[in-house]
mmCIF file of C-alpha atoms in Angstrom:
data_model
loop_
_atom_site.group_PDB
_atom_site.id
_atom_site.type_symbol
_atom_site.label_atom_id
_atom_site.label_comp_id
_atom_site.label_asym_id
_atom_site.label_seq_id
_atom_site.Cartn_x
_atom_site.Cartn_y
_atom_site.Cartn_z
ATOM 1 C CA MET A 6 114.658 134.054 92.428
ATOM 2 C CA LYS A 7 113.271 133.249 95.920
ATOM 3 C CA THR A 8 116.045 135.390 97.387
ATOM 4 C CA GLY A 9 115.211 138.361 95.070
ATOM 5 C CA ALA A 10 118.509 138.044 93.229
ATOM 6 C CA ALA A 11 117.165 137.197 89.818
ATOM 7 C CA CYS A 12 114.964 139.038 87.331
ATOM 8 C CA LEU A 13 111.858 137.473 85.851
ATOM 9 C CA CYS A 14 112.261 139.037 82.347
ATOM 10 C CA CYS A 15 115.972 139.587 81.495
ATOM 11 C CA GLY A 16 117.967 136.564 80.282
ATOM 12 C CA ASP A 17 118.488 134.245 77.402
ATOM 13 C CA TRP A 18 115.476 132.012 78.212
ATOM 14 C CA THR A 19 114.181 129.235 76.025
ATOM 15 C CA TRP A 20 110.396 129.171 75.339
ATOM 16 C CA GLY A 21 109.895 126.577 77.983
ATOM 17 C CA GLU A 22 111.878 128.568 80.564
ATOM 18 C CA ALA A 23 109.928 131.601 79.715
ATOM 19 C CA GLN A 24 106.680 129.727 80.271
ATOM 20 C CA ALA A 25 107.951 128.432 83.610
ATOM 21 C CA LEU A 26 108.936 132.004 84.626
ATOM 22 C CA ALA A 27 105.432 133.248 83.573
ATOM 23 C CA LEU A 28 103.771 130.587 85.669
ATOM 24 C CA TYR A 29 105.906 130.335 88.702
ATOM 25 C CA GLY A 30 107.943 133.555 88.791
ATOM 26 C CA ALA A 31 105.374 135.713 90.720
ATOM 27 C CA LEU A 32 105.019 132.871 93.252
ATOM 28 C CA ALA A 33 108.800 132.481 93.644
ATOM 29 C CA GLN A 34 109.738 136.073 94.211
ATOM 30 C CA PRO A 35 109.784 137.298 97.791
ATOM 31 C CA THR A 36 106.989 139.834 98.701
ATOM 32 C CA ALA A 37 106.597 142.409 101.466
ATOM 33 C CA THR A 38 103.202 141.048 102.285
ATOM 34 C CA CYS A 39 101.886 137.513 102.824
ATOM 35 C CA GLN A 40 100.979 135.737 99.462
ATOM 36 C CA VAL A 41 98.229 133.165 99.628
ATOM 37 C CA PHE A 42 97.566 130.853 96.642
ATOM 38 C CA ALA A 43 95.521 127.696 96.141
ATOM 39 C CA GLN A 44 95.584 124.755 93.804
ATOM 40 C CA ILE A 45 92.839 122.262 93.068
ATOM 41 C CA GLY A 46 92.802 119.400 90.586
ATOM 42 C CA GLN A 47 89.569 118.260 89.034
ATOM 43 C CA SER A 48 87.970 116.264 86.273
ATOM 44 C CA LEU A 49 86.388 117.614 83.065
ATOM 45 C CA ASP A 50 82.999 117.448 84.790
ATOM 46 C CA GLY A 51 84.157 119.391 87.807
ATOM 47 C CA ARG A 52 84.658 116.488 90.355
ATOM 48 C CA ILE A 53 87.591 116.089 92.687
ATOM 49 C CA ALA A 54 86.908 112.455 93.720
ATOM 50 C CA THR A 55 84.522 109.600 93.366
ATOM 51 C CA GLU A 56 81.452 109.048 95.571
ATOM 52 C CA THR A 57 83.576 106.693 97.686
ATOM 53 C CA GLY A 58 86.216 109.322 98.213
ATOM 54 C CA ASP A 59 88.887 108.041 95.811
ATOM 55 C CA ALA A 60 90.857 111.118 94.701
ATOM 56 C CA GLN A 61 94.313 109.631 94.182
ATOM 57 C CA ASP A 62 94.353 109.733 90.360
ATOM 58 C CA VAL A 63 92.265 112.793 89.471
ATOM 59 C CA SER A 64 95.430 114.712 88.460
ATOM 60 C CA GLY A 65 97.815 113.204 85.915
ATOM 61 C CA LYS A 66 101.495 112.912 86.412
ATOM 62 C CA ASP A 67 102.225 116.382 85.099
ATOM 63 C CA GLY A 68 99.524 117.886 87.222
ATOM 64 C CA LEU A 69 100.989 116.242 90.348
ATOM 65 C CA ALA A 70 104.445 117.537 89.408
ATOM 66 C CA HIS A 71 103.023 121.004 89.153
ATOM 67 C CA LEU A 72 101.438 120.676 92.537
ATOM 68 C CA HIS A 73 104.745 119.585 94.095
ATOM 69 C CA ARG A 74 106.498 122.570 92.478
ATOM 70 C CA LEU A 75 103.842 124.809 94.180
ATOM 71 C CA ARG A 76 104.615 123.119 97.511
ATOM 72 C CA ALA A 77 108.272 123.828 97.001
ATOM 73 C CA LEU A 78 107.534 127.529 96.444
ATOM 74 C CA ALA A 79 105.444 127.752 99.726
ATOM 75 C CA ASP A 80 106.534 128.267 103.208
ATOM 76 C CA ALA A 81 103.405 126.320 104.492
ATOM 77 C CA VAL A 82 100.809 124.065 102.829
ATOM 78 C CA VAL A 83 97.338 123.995 104.347
ATOM 79 C CA ILE A 84 94.713 121.279 104.081
ATOM 80 C CA GLY A 85 91.409 120.545 105.774
ATOM 81 C CA VAL A 86 90.897 117.558 108.069
ATOM 82 C CA LYS A 87 88.621 115.765 105.643
ATOM 83 C CA THR A 88 91.367 115.683 103.022
ATOM 84 C CA ALA A 89 93.893 114.542 105.533
ATOM 85 C CA LEU A 90 91.641 111.666 106.646
ATOM 86 C CA GLN A 91 90.651 110.536 103.166
ATOM 87 C CA ASP A 92 94.010 110.806 101.463
ATOM 88 C CA ASP A 93 96.565 110.491 104.308
ATOM 89 C CA PRO A 94 98.935 112.741 102.345
ATOM 90 C CA GLN A 95 102.567 113.282 102.909
ATOM 91 C CA LEU A 96 102.562 116.943 101.623
ATOM 92 C CA THR A 97 106.172 116.664 100.516
ATOM 93 C CA VAL A 98 107.985 117.802 97.302
ATOM 94 C CA ARG A 99 108.928 114.292 96.057
ATOM 95 C CA LEU A 100 108.247 115.183 92.370
ATOM 96 C CA ALA A 101 110.092 118.501 92.481
ATOM 97 C CA ASN A 102 113.293 120.091 93.545
ATOM 98 C CA GLY A 103 113.156 122.055 96.735
ATOM 99 C CA THR A 104 112.355 121.965 100.454
ATOM 100 C CA SER A 105 109.082 120.552 101.693
ATOM 101 C CA PRO A 106 106.889 123.293 103.410
ATOM 102 C CA ALA A 107 105.510 123.289 106.796
ATOM 103 C CA ARG A 108 102.363 121.073 106.981
ATOM 104 C CA VAL A 109 99.254 122.622 108.435
ATOM 105 C CA VAL A 110 95.955 120.792 109.029
ATOM 106 C CA ILE A 111 92.627 122.598 109.893
ATOM 107 C CA ASP A 112 91.052 120.161 112.364
ATOM 108 C CA PRO A 113 88.331 121.932 114.334
ATOM 109 C CA ASP A 114 87.145 118.794 116.279
ATOM 110 C CA GLY A 115 90.433 117.040 116.750
ATOM 111 C CA ARG A 116 89.647 114.185 114.374
ATOM 112 C CA LEU A 117 93.097 113.757 112.886
ATOM 113 C CA PRO A 118 94.837 110.785 114.494
ATOM 114 C CA ASN A 119 98.334 111.494 115.869
ATOM 115 C CA ASP A 120 99.744 108.679 113.697
ATOM 116 C CA ALA A 121 98.855 110.396 110.362
ATOM 117 C CA ARG A 122 101.741 110.379 107.971
ATOM 118 C CA LEU A 123 101.968 114.127 107.735
ATOM 119 C CA LEU A 124 102.374 114.360 111.525
ATOM 120 C CA ALA A 125 104.694 111.321 111.828
ATOM 121 C CA ASP A 126 107.144 112.585 109.356
ATOM 122 C CA THR A 127 109.479 114.920 111.243
ATOM 123 C CA SER A 128 111.257 116.287 108.146
ATOM 124 C CA ALA A 129 109.117 119.481 108.130
ATOM 125 C CA GLN A 130 107.360 121.640 110.646
ATOM 126 C CA ARG A 131 103.927 120.328 111.626
ATOM 127 C CA ILE A 132 100.900 122.417 112.767
ATOM 128 C CA VAL A 133 97.375 121.465 113.620
ATOM 129 C CA ILE A 134 94.778 124.172 113.947
ATOM 130 C CA GLN A 135 91.901 123.003 116.191
ATOM 131 C CA ALA A 136 89.174 124.344 118.283
ATOM 132 C CA VAL A 137 89.391 121.679 120.999
ATOM 133 C CA ALA A 138 92.121 120.800 123.575
ATOM 134 C CA LYS A 139 93.676 117.724 122.049
ATOM 135 C CA GLU A 140 97.240 116.817 122.896
ATOM 136 C CA ARG A 141 99.566 116.329 119.835
ATOM 137 C CA PRO A 142 102.838 114.368 119.592
ATOM 138 C CA ALA A 143 106.105 116.053 120.524
ATOM 139 C CA GLY A 144 107.255 118.462 117.843
ATOM 140 C CA VAL A 145 103.692 119.122 116.541
ATOM 141 C CA GLU A 146 102.396 122.553 117.364
ATOM 142 C CA ALA A 147 98.653 122.789 118.210
ATOM 143 C CA ILE A 148 97.089 126.162 117.540
ATOM 144 C CA THR A 149 93.673 126.511 119.288
ATOM 145 C CA LEU A 150 91.251 128.975 117.655
ATOM 146 C CA PRO A 151 87.529 129.686 118.182
ATOM 147 C CA ARG A 152 85.014 128.344 115.659
ATOM 148 C CA ALA A 153 81.648 129.790 114.589
ATOM 149 C CA PRO A 154 80.836 127.208 113.183
ATOM 150 C CA TRP A 155 84.051 127.059 111.094
ATOM 151 C CA ILE A 156 87.503 128.327 112.123
ATOM 152 C CA ALA A 157 87.607 131.668 110.378
ATOM 153 C CA PRO A 158 90.184 131.693 107.510
ATOM 154 C CA GLU A 159 91.258 135.215 108.514
ATOM 155 C CA ASP A 160 92.206 133.855 111.954
ATOM 156 C CA ILE A 161 94.081 130.964 110.348
ATOM 157 C CA LEU A 162 96.185 133.309 108.236
ATOM 158 C CA LYS A 163 96.858 135.636 111.044
ATOM 159 C CA ALA A 164 98.171 132.795 113.222
ATOM 160 C CA LEU A 165 100.373 131.572 110.384
ATOM 161 C CA GLN A 166 101.727 134.974 109.559
ATOM 162 C CA GLN A 167 102.535 135.429 113.272
ATOM 163 C CA ARG A 168 104.809 132.396 112.895
ATOM 164 C CA GLY A 169 106.637 133.911 109.983
ATOM 165 C CA PHE A 170 104.927 132.253 107.047
ATOM 166 C CA LYS A 171 104.710 134.635 104.006
ATOM 167 C CA SER A 172 103.908 132.244 101.152
ATOM 168 C CA ILE A 173 100.952 129.903 101.897
ATOM 169 C CA LEU A 174 99.488 127.281 99.675
ATOM 170 C CA ILE A 175 95.868 126.256 100.344
ATOM 171 C CA GLU A 176 95.868 122.733 98.799
ATOM 172 C CA GLY A 177 92.461 121.160 99.705
ATOM 173 C CA GLY A 178 89.938 120.119 99.663
ATOM 174 C CA GLY A 179 87.325 121.937 97.790
ATOM 175 C CA VAL A 180 85.491 123.197 100.856
ATOM 176 C CA THR A 181 88.645 124.602 102.477
ATOM 177 C CA ILE A 182 89.700 126.407 99.305
ATOM 178 C CA THR A 183 86.180 127.811 98.799
ATOM 179 C CA GLN A 184 86.313 129.224 102.309
ATOM 180 C CA PHE A 185 89.493 131.221 101.579
ATOM 181 C CA LEU A 186 88.140 132.123 98.178
ATOM 182 C CA GLU A 187 84.827 133.403 99.421
ATOM 183 C CA MET A 188 86.544 135.620 102.082
ATOM 184 C CA GLY A 189 88.735 137.311 99.328
ATOM 185 C CA LEU A 190 91.905 135.897 100.860
ATOM 186 C CA LEU A 191 93.537 134.354 97.879
ATOM 187 C CA ASN A 192 95.961 136.101 95.613
ATOM 188 C CA ARG A 193 96.000 133.394 92.949
ATOM 189 C CA LEU A 194 93.969 130.220 92.230
ATOM 190 C CA HIS A 195 95.327 127.354 90.137
ATOM 191 C CA VAL A 196 92.707 124.992 88.676
ATOM 192 C CA ALA A 197 94.259 121.855 86.931
ATOM 193 C CA ILE A 198 91.786 119.997 84.785
ATOM 194 C CA ALA A 199 92.513 116.419 83.815
ATOM 195 C CA PRO A 200 90.901 114.655 80.824
ATOM 196 C CA LEU A 201 88.548 112.262 82.670
ATOM 197 C CA LEU A 202 84.902 112.117 83.468
ATOM 198 C CA ILE A 203 83.988 110.921 86.958
ATOM 199 C CA GLY A 204 80.294 111.275 86.731
ATOM 200 C CA SER A 205 79.444 111.894 90.392
ATOM 201 C CA GLY A 206 81.178 112.725 93.535
ATOM 202 C CA PRO A 207 82.317 115.835 95.411
ATOM 203 C CA GLN A 208 82.356 118.989 93.367
ATOM 204 C CA SER A 209 85.444 121.134 92.917
ATOM 205 C CA LEU A 210 84.524 124.547 94.162
ATOM 206 C CA THR A 211 81.130 125.420 95.505
ATOM 207 C CA THR A 212 80.831 129.135 96.063
ATOM 208 C CA ALA A 213 77.700 131.178 97.000
ATOM 209 C CA PRO A 214 75.057 131.241 94.220
ATOM 210 C CA ILE A 215 74.605 134.320 92.045
ATOM 211 C CA GLY A 216 71.586 135.541 90.268
ATOM 212 C CA THR A 217 73.145 136.532 86.876
ATOM 213 C CA LEU A 218 76.340 135.829 84.943
ATOM 214 C CA ALA A 219 77.120 139.466 85.177
ATOM 215 C CA GLN A 220 77.770 138.869 88.933
ATOM 216 C CA ALA A 221 80.357 136.138 88.226
ATOM 217 C CA ARG A 222 83.998 136.510 89.134
ATOM 218 C CA ARG A 223 86.036 136.988 85.982
ATOM 219 C CA PRO A 224 89.715 136.830 87.074
ATOM 220 C CA LYS A 225 92.613 137.548 84.723
ATOM 221 C CA THR A 226 93.486 134.121 83.603
ATOM 222 C CA ALA A 227 96.404 132.440 81.690
ATOM 223 C CA VAL A 228 96.137 128.866 80.373
ATOM 224 C CA TYR A 229 99.005 126.394 80.415
ATOM 225 C CA ASN A 230 99.238 122.981 78.752
ATOM 226 C CA LEU A 231 101.016 120.885 81.383
ATOM 227 C CA GLY A 232 100.846 117.642 79.356
ATOM 228 C CA SER A 233 98.547 115.358 81.337
ATOM 229 C CA ASP A 234 96.419 118.422 82.556
ATOM 230 C CA VAL A 235 95.383 121.859 81.466
ATOM 231 C CA LEU A 236 96.039 124.601 84.030
ATOM 232 C CA PHE A 237 94.051 127.801 84.621
ATOM 233 C CA ASP A 238 96.139 130.318 86.433
ATOM 234 C CA CYS A 239 93.747 132.878 87.916
ATOM 235 C CA ALA A 240 94.861 136.184 89.463
ATOM 236 C CA LEU A 241 92.264 137.197 92.146
ATOM 237 C CA SER A 242 93.408 140.569 93.248
ATOM 238 C CA PRO A 243 94.154 143.692 91.120
ATOM 239 C CA ALA A 244 97.858 143.758 91.956
ATOM 240 C CA ASP A 245 98.229 140.061 90.893
ATOM 241 C CA ALA A 246 96.402 140.770 87.648
ATOM 242 C CA LEU A 247 99.288 143.009 86.387
ATOM 243 C CA PRO A 248 101.572 141.441 83.770
ATOM 244 C CA ILE A 249 103.955 139.047 85.358
ATOM 245 C CA VAL A 250 106.933 140.122 83.307
ATOM 246 C CA ALA A 251 108.659 143.399 84.208
ATOM 247 C CA ALA A 252 108.509 146.622 82.095
ATOM 248 C CA CYS A 253 112.072 146.078 80.719
ATOM 249 C CA CYS A 254 110.894 142.976 78.807
ATOM 250 C CA THR A 255 109.600 144.000 75.426
ATOM 251 C CA SER A 256 108.931 140.641 73.874
ATOM 252 C CA GLY A 257 106.154 139.500 76.339
ATOM 253 C CA ILE A 258 105.140 135.985 77.179
ATOM 254 C CA ARG A 259 102.088 134.324 75.775
ATOM 255 C CA PRO A 260 101.222 131.447 77.993
ATOM 256 C CA ALA A 261 98.560 129.666 75.886
ATOM 257 C CA GLU A 262 100.904 129.231 72.828
ATOM 258 C CA GLY A 263 103.588 126.684 71.928
ATOM 259 C CA PRO A 264 104.350 123.255 73.318
ATOM 260 C CA ARG A 265 103.654 122.008 76.786
ATOM 261 C CA LEU A 266 105.741 122.778 79.791
#
């Protein structure tokens, strides 16, 4: 499917396979333009970590497997420096089949240490986007961009597209995803909700306030039961809100029905 040789709708699919095609098919198919999608895992009360910064077990095992599948579908995965410092992630596809994407860290002030795991592991391309002149280890590309006061998401995407990346996953944290969301740069947003209550701590997405509910974004959304988590797949642009299955499929796919993936 990533090579464009397979169809999303035609075939003798089981119910579970049809669900997987509905959820991942649009992200797997090659596109003429850059595709930018984001994923965030949160609790029932909208938190992504505790007050101390512990975010390791917010998503359940099925939610984590879903995140790794998204990484496998991306050319590059992007995180902010705060997430890199708190979690020291590997950004690999350990829980899914596929190739690990290039790892990109947005680090305006050069705070990320050069011995961070995602830089030390040479199995994938590594990029740091910064606004200062900080030397990085051999094999790590440093892209210097201006900031005012944040490095503009548009500039980040332009730099990544110039390097050939066409499928980009914005993984975290909440502030970084919100920056791309507010600028209208996301095609899709995945929100995975785990059945736990954290009580206090960093919020999931904090967008600009609105005066009335009539002003709220209402993306076309499909809901999937992953098992340990419930996933909301939100299409954020008109083109992505079109039915995922092609016109030659007459049966349709109803994501909210049936057993979990």
